[in-house]
Amino acid sequence: MSAPLVATRPSATCRRATVSTPPGAGEAVVPVAGKAPGGARSRGSGPSGDRYPSVKPVTRHTAHSPRESATVNASPDHGTRAPEPPSILSKAFELLRAFNSNERVMTLSELSRASGLPKSTVHRLIARLIDLDAIEQHRSGYKLGLGLLELGATTPAAGMRDVAMPYLAALHRWSGQTVHLAVLRRYDVVYLEKLARADSPSSLSGVGARLPANCTAIGKALLAWENLEDLEAFLPSPMPMMTPHSITGVDELVTELRTVRTVGMAHERNEAQLGLACVATPLVVHEFAVGAISVAHRADTEAGQKIEHALHETAVQIAKEIREGLTHGRSHWFPREV
């Protein structure tokens, strides 16, 4: 089995695939362009310096970055400041986050229970959010509005997804396996794209899903390009566990990340979801992992060298196009200058 055919720049109009055909014969090997992401030198500064500052580390998994946690936990000499009451904006976001992939349409009572907000507050917020096109009425319930989709399509992450999509589609068609694109946010990975066959087993890695980075191959591929000394100090301990096979010890994870950084490829098996495995590699631009891609497969099978080779070459091509795009005003995609 040879690597996927992406010899020329694919069309940007490629649509998300849902069903792929099995690999066929006569496919050409993708030419390798640019520097391979594996084995780059370790950095003492960069994005990890922004994400993990030199303060006493927190020891629990929160939604705050270490910098934010240090600020929140700091107490003045005169005593602990009382927490500020939730703002109307924070309540609105709590209401919007009550929706999920299993509850796309919810009644007022369901939204009140899911958000923890009183019905009267939910009623007022819904009326205003409908005016803003953030929520729409759907029969006797409510759903997220298309205005949120329009906003999401303008994010830098969405721009990177547009660049990567044709290459991901080619890899998906050739391999017949589930393909992902994700970015790192604090200690989690957020999935920007997922291409799967109609008969693929269900998984937790849907578009927009957020999973602990330590439990996923794609998260390990991203963490491996951070400053590992900072990670040792600031990763929450113990780290989140999704299955009995998840790595929750910081020392054990950092040891594995050093190997990932050297070989340029990350693996996990039964760590995020029982029965599933994954292999991933980062998208490295100017020694910074702006994202990562992965190929998932059943845990009782092996990805194989051909899959890993194709994954690597796909990442090289995506990273090459991102680098070229930096000259066209796309530097705002990244947490720091590249």
XYZ file of C-alpha atoms in Angstrom:
338
model
C 0.000 0.000 0.000
C 1.503 3.314 -1.063
C 1.000 6.781 0.302
C -2.036 8.921 -0.661
C -1.903 10.805 -3.927
C -1.528 14.518 -3.257
C 1.041 15.413 -5.893
C -0.399 18.871 -6.618
C -2.177 21.393 -4.478
C -5.718 20.099 -3.900
C -8.813 22.157 -4.528
C -9.992 24.224 -1.569
C -13.590 23.270 -2.383
C -13.190 19.692 -1.188
C -16.159 18.724 0.985
C -16.127 16.779 4.212
C -16.089 13.065 3.475
C -18.441 10.670 5.255
C -17.844 7.471 3.314
C -14.554 6.464 1.729
C -13.578 3.764 -0.670
C -10.907 1.214 0.220
C -7.382 1.860 -1.025
C -6.944 0.987 -4.658
C -4.050 0.054 -6.847
C -1.806 2.317 -8.854
C -1.658 5.197 -6.366
C 1.516 7.265 -6.423
C 3.720 8.127 -3.485
C 3.440 11.703 -2.239
C 6.671 13.641 -2.737
C 8.126 14.804 0.575
C 8.390 18.586 0.748
C 9.978 20.560 3.551
C 11.563 19.474 6.805
C 10.151 16.542 8.725
C 8.547 17.524 12.033
C 10.268 14.794 14.039
C 13.525 15.308 15.843
C 13.571 19.102 16.016
C 15.616 20.664 18.775
C 14.082 21.459 22.122
C 13.226 25.055 22.883
C 13.589 26.938 26.120
C 11.132 29.636 25.069
C 8.116 30.070 22.842
C 4.460 29.195 23.290
C 5.092 27.113 26.393
C 6.612 30.162 28.027
C 3.302 31.970 27.505
C 1.190 29.025 28.607
C 3.254 27.965 31.620
C 4.791 30.994 33.432
C 7.312 30.712 36.262
C 4.954 30.664 39.213
C 4.012 27.976 41.694
C 2.112 25.288 39.729
C -1.485 24.431 40.380
C -2.279 20.833 41.259
C -5.773 20.334 39.940
C -7.313 20.302 36.481
C -9.219 23.537 35.915
C -10.400 25.626 33.019
C -7.808 28.271 33.892
C -4.283 28.445 32.582
C -1.522 28.463 35.222
C -1.150 32.220 34.792
C -4.876 32.728 35.363
C -4.922 30.305 38.287
C -2.054 32.127 39.965
C -3.960 35.383 39.644
C -7.228 33.937 40.873
C -5.629 32.190 43.858
C -3.532 35.177 44.952
C -4.799 36.730 48.198
C -4.005 40.270 49.354
C -2.687 40.883 52.848
C -6.052 42.048 54.134
C -7.722 38.715 53.359
C -9.350 36.755 50.579
C -11.447 38.782 48.171
C -14.982 37.494 47.759
C -15.679 36.089 44.277
C -17.582 38.375 41.961
C -21.152 37.332 41.153
C -21.697 35.816 37.694
C -22.161 38.457 35.024
C -24.968 38.384 32.495
C -22.393 37.486 29.858
C -21.155 34.465 31.820
C -24.744 33.337 32.348
C -25.379 33.611 28.613
C -22.387 31.377 27.904
C -23.536 28.872 30.533
C -26.848 28.733 28.716
C -25.218 28.284 25.289
C -22.962 25.525 26.632
C -26.005 23.612 27.876
C -26.520 22.442 24.294
C -24.496 19.421 23.180
C -24.340 16.868 20.393
C -26.909 14.688 22.171
C -29.236 17.580 23.071
C -29.352 19.798 20.006
C -32.932 20.965 20.711
C -33.923 21.686 24.313
C -36.958 23.098 26.103
C -36.791 25.993 28.550
C -37.023 23.590 31.509
C -34.240 21.393 30.101
C -32.013 24.416 29.549
C -32.655 25.586 33.093
C -31.667 22.207 34.548
C -28.615 21.799 32.309
C -27.288 25.326 32.918
C -28.229 25.574 36.578
C -29.937 28.911 35.928
C -33.458 29.837 37.106
C -36.202 29.577 34.509
C -36.859 33.306 34.698
C -33.206 34.042 33.896
C -33.185 31.499 31.063
C -36.346 33.058 29.611
C -34.799 36.549 29.558
C -31.521 35.305 28.110
C -33.249 33.307 25.365
C -35.235 36.348 24.254
C -32.062 38.425 23.916
C -30.017 35.646 22.298
C -32.754 35.097 19.717
C -32.471 38.780 18.779
C -28.713 38.253 18.325
C -29.193 35.121 16.174
C -27.330 33.049 18.762
C -30.406 30.924 19.563
C -33.349 29.986 17.359
C -36.782 28.674 18.311
C -37.469 25.144 17.109
C -41.100 24.081 17.571
C -41.592 23.911 21.345
C -37.874 24.143 22.096
C -34.728 26.033 21.191
C -31.500 25.367 19.288
C -28.217 27.157 18.666
C -28.489 29.782 15.944
C -26.574 29.978 12.701
C -25.064 33.259 13.859
C -22.687 31.218 16.015
C -21.668 29.170 12.990
C -20.888 32.359 11.091
C -18.676 33.560 13.942
C -16.920 30.209 14.246
C -16.101 30.206 10.542
C -14.026 33.382 10.989
C -11.644 32.009 13.637
C -7.958 31.477 12.783
C -8.425 27.775 13.579
C -11.098 27.586 10.890
C -8.641 29.120 8.419
C -6.072 26.449 9.235
C -8.750 23.787 8.821
C -9.533 25.122 5.328
C -5.869 24.701 4.367
C -5.631 21.195 5.823
C -8.977 19.851 4.616
C -8.036 18.735 1.071
C -4.975 16.886 2.349
C -6.960 15.246 5.143
C -9.590 14.137 2.644
C -6.934 12.525 0.440
C -5.425 10.710 3.431
C -8.871 9.560 4.537
C -9.822 8.229 1.092
C -6.542 6.368 0.736
C -6.384 4.850 4.220
C -10.074 4.142 4.755
C -9.548 5.159 8.404
C -10.804 8.007 10.574
C -8.671 11.159 10.250
C -8.537 14.080 12.707
C -7.211 17.638 12.923
C -6.851 19.237 16.368
C -5.189 22.082 18.263
C -3.956 22.417 21.847
C -5.830 24.594 24.325
C -4.301 24.620 27.812
C -4.224 20.946 28.854
C -6.815 19.766 26.298
C -7.086 19.146 22.584
C -9.961 20.625 20.593
C -10.927 18.787 17.410
C -11.367 20.992 14.339
C -12.135 18.218 11.842
C -12.995 14.533 11.722
C -13.419 12.448 8.573
C -14.875 8.998 9.110
C -16.518 6.250 7.136
C -20.222 5.655 7.659
C -19.477 2.263 9.220
C -16.722 3.510 11.546
C -17.205 2.838 15.276
C -18.508 5.795 17.258
C -15.939 7.814 19.184
C -15.665 10.851 21.442
C -13.576 12.857 18.974
C -16.271 14.820 17.162
C -15.761 18.267 15.680
C -15.632 20.736 18.553
C -14.992 18.028 21.142
C -12.455 18.766 23.889
C -10.483 15.868 25.377
C -7.557 15.689 27.828
C -4.328 15.920 25.839
C -2.604 13.251 27.930
C -5.182 10.637 26.880
C -4.925 11.130 23.112
C -2.212 10.555 20.533
C -2.989 13.889 18.917
C -2.617 15.591 22.296
C 0.729 13.907 22.941
C 1.953 15.010 19.511
C 1.158 18.612 20.477
C 2.456 18.474 24.050
C 5.748 16.988 22.846
C 6.573 20.301 21.124
C 6.035 22.332 24.284
C 8.791 23.121 26.775
C 8.924 19.811 28.641
C 10.487 21.321 31.751
C 7.536 23.689 32.033
C 5.130 20.806 31.472
C 6.660 18.890 34.364
C 5.999 21.872 36.610
C 2.530 22.883 35.458
C 0.646 19.826 34.244
C -2.121 18.998 36.739
C -1.305 16.028 38.954
C -2.862 13.586 38.733
C -3.929 14.187 35.161
C -7.424 13.283 33.912
C -8.154 9.598 33.309
C -10.565 8.434 30.603
C -9.869 4.698 30.795
C -7.788 2.437 33.063
C -5.047 2.675 30.402
C -4.775 6.492 30.493
C -1.435 7.944 31.579
C -2.095 10.072 34.669
C 1.445 10.429 36.023
C 3.314 13.545 34.891
C 6.750 11.871 34.965
C 5.529 8.940 32.873
C 3.900 11.250 30.344
C 6.924 13.528 29.986
C 9.147 10.484 29.440
C 6.872 9.387 26.589
C 6.761 12.924 25.196
C 10.547 12.979 24.903
C 10.317 9.894 22.687
C 7.509 11.461 20.651
C 9.610 14.588 20.134
C 12.507 12.457 18.877
C 10.592 10.188 16.475
C 7.927 12.719 15.447
C 5.054 10.281 15.956
C 2.703 9.718 18.936
C 0.610 6.653 19.727
C -2.164 5.681 22.104
C -4.141 2.466 22.510
C -7.260 2.207 24.683
C -6.189 5.381 26.531
C -9.018 7.681 25.403
C -11.638 5.068 24.554
C -11.580 1.311 24.952
C -11.342 -0.505 21.642
C -9.762 2.371 19.744
C -6.149 3.343 18.988
C -4.559 6.284 17.221
C -1.296 7.504 15.698
C -0.607 11.236 15.355
C 2.009 13.721 14.201
C 2.276 17.508 14.644
C 2.042 20.282 12.066
C 5.334 22.051 12.752
C 5.818 25.594 11.476
C 9.062 27.350 12.452
C 9.624 24.865 15.301
C 6.131 25.421 16.708
C 3.332 22.816 16.579
C 0.392 24.858 15.301
C -1.805 21.749 15.243
C -1.671 17.994 14.740
C -3.308 15.331 12.585
C -4.019 11.699 13.359
C -5.317 8.426 11.985
C -7.496 6.308 14.270
C -7.959 2.558 14.011
C -9.264 -0.368 16.027
C -7.171 -1.224 19.055
C -6.770 -4.851 17.958
C -5.003 -3.740 14.755
C -1.759 -1.915 13.991
C -1.478 1.303 12.032
C 1.603 0.052 10.207
C 4.571 1.850 8.706
C 2.729 2.758 5.505
C 0.026 4.600 7.461
C 2.638 6.394 9.557
C 4.615 7.338 6.439
C 1.503 8.707 4.733
C 0.509 10.585 7.892
C 3.950 12.155 8.137
C 3.999 13.243 4.491
C 0.492 14.693 4.784
C 1.614 16.742 7.800
C 4.675 17.975 5.905
C 2.529 19.199 3.009
C 0.003 20.946 5.279
C 2.779 22.631 7.264
C 4.476 23.717 4.029
C 1.320 25.429 2.796
C 0.799 27.106 6.171
C 4.358 28.455 6.065
C 3.778 29.805 2.587
C 0.555 31.414 3.764
C 2.342 33.390 6.468
C 3.398 35.870 3.807
C -0.284 36.576 3.096
C -1.315 37.865 6.520
C -2.005 34.547 8.237
C 0.410 35.001 11.141
C -2.602 35.756 13.365
C -3.399 32.022 13.300
C -0.797 31.352 15.966
C -0.485 32.136 19.704
C 2.886 33.770 19.051
C 4.834 35.118 16.091
C 6.384 32.441 13.859
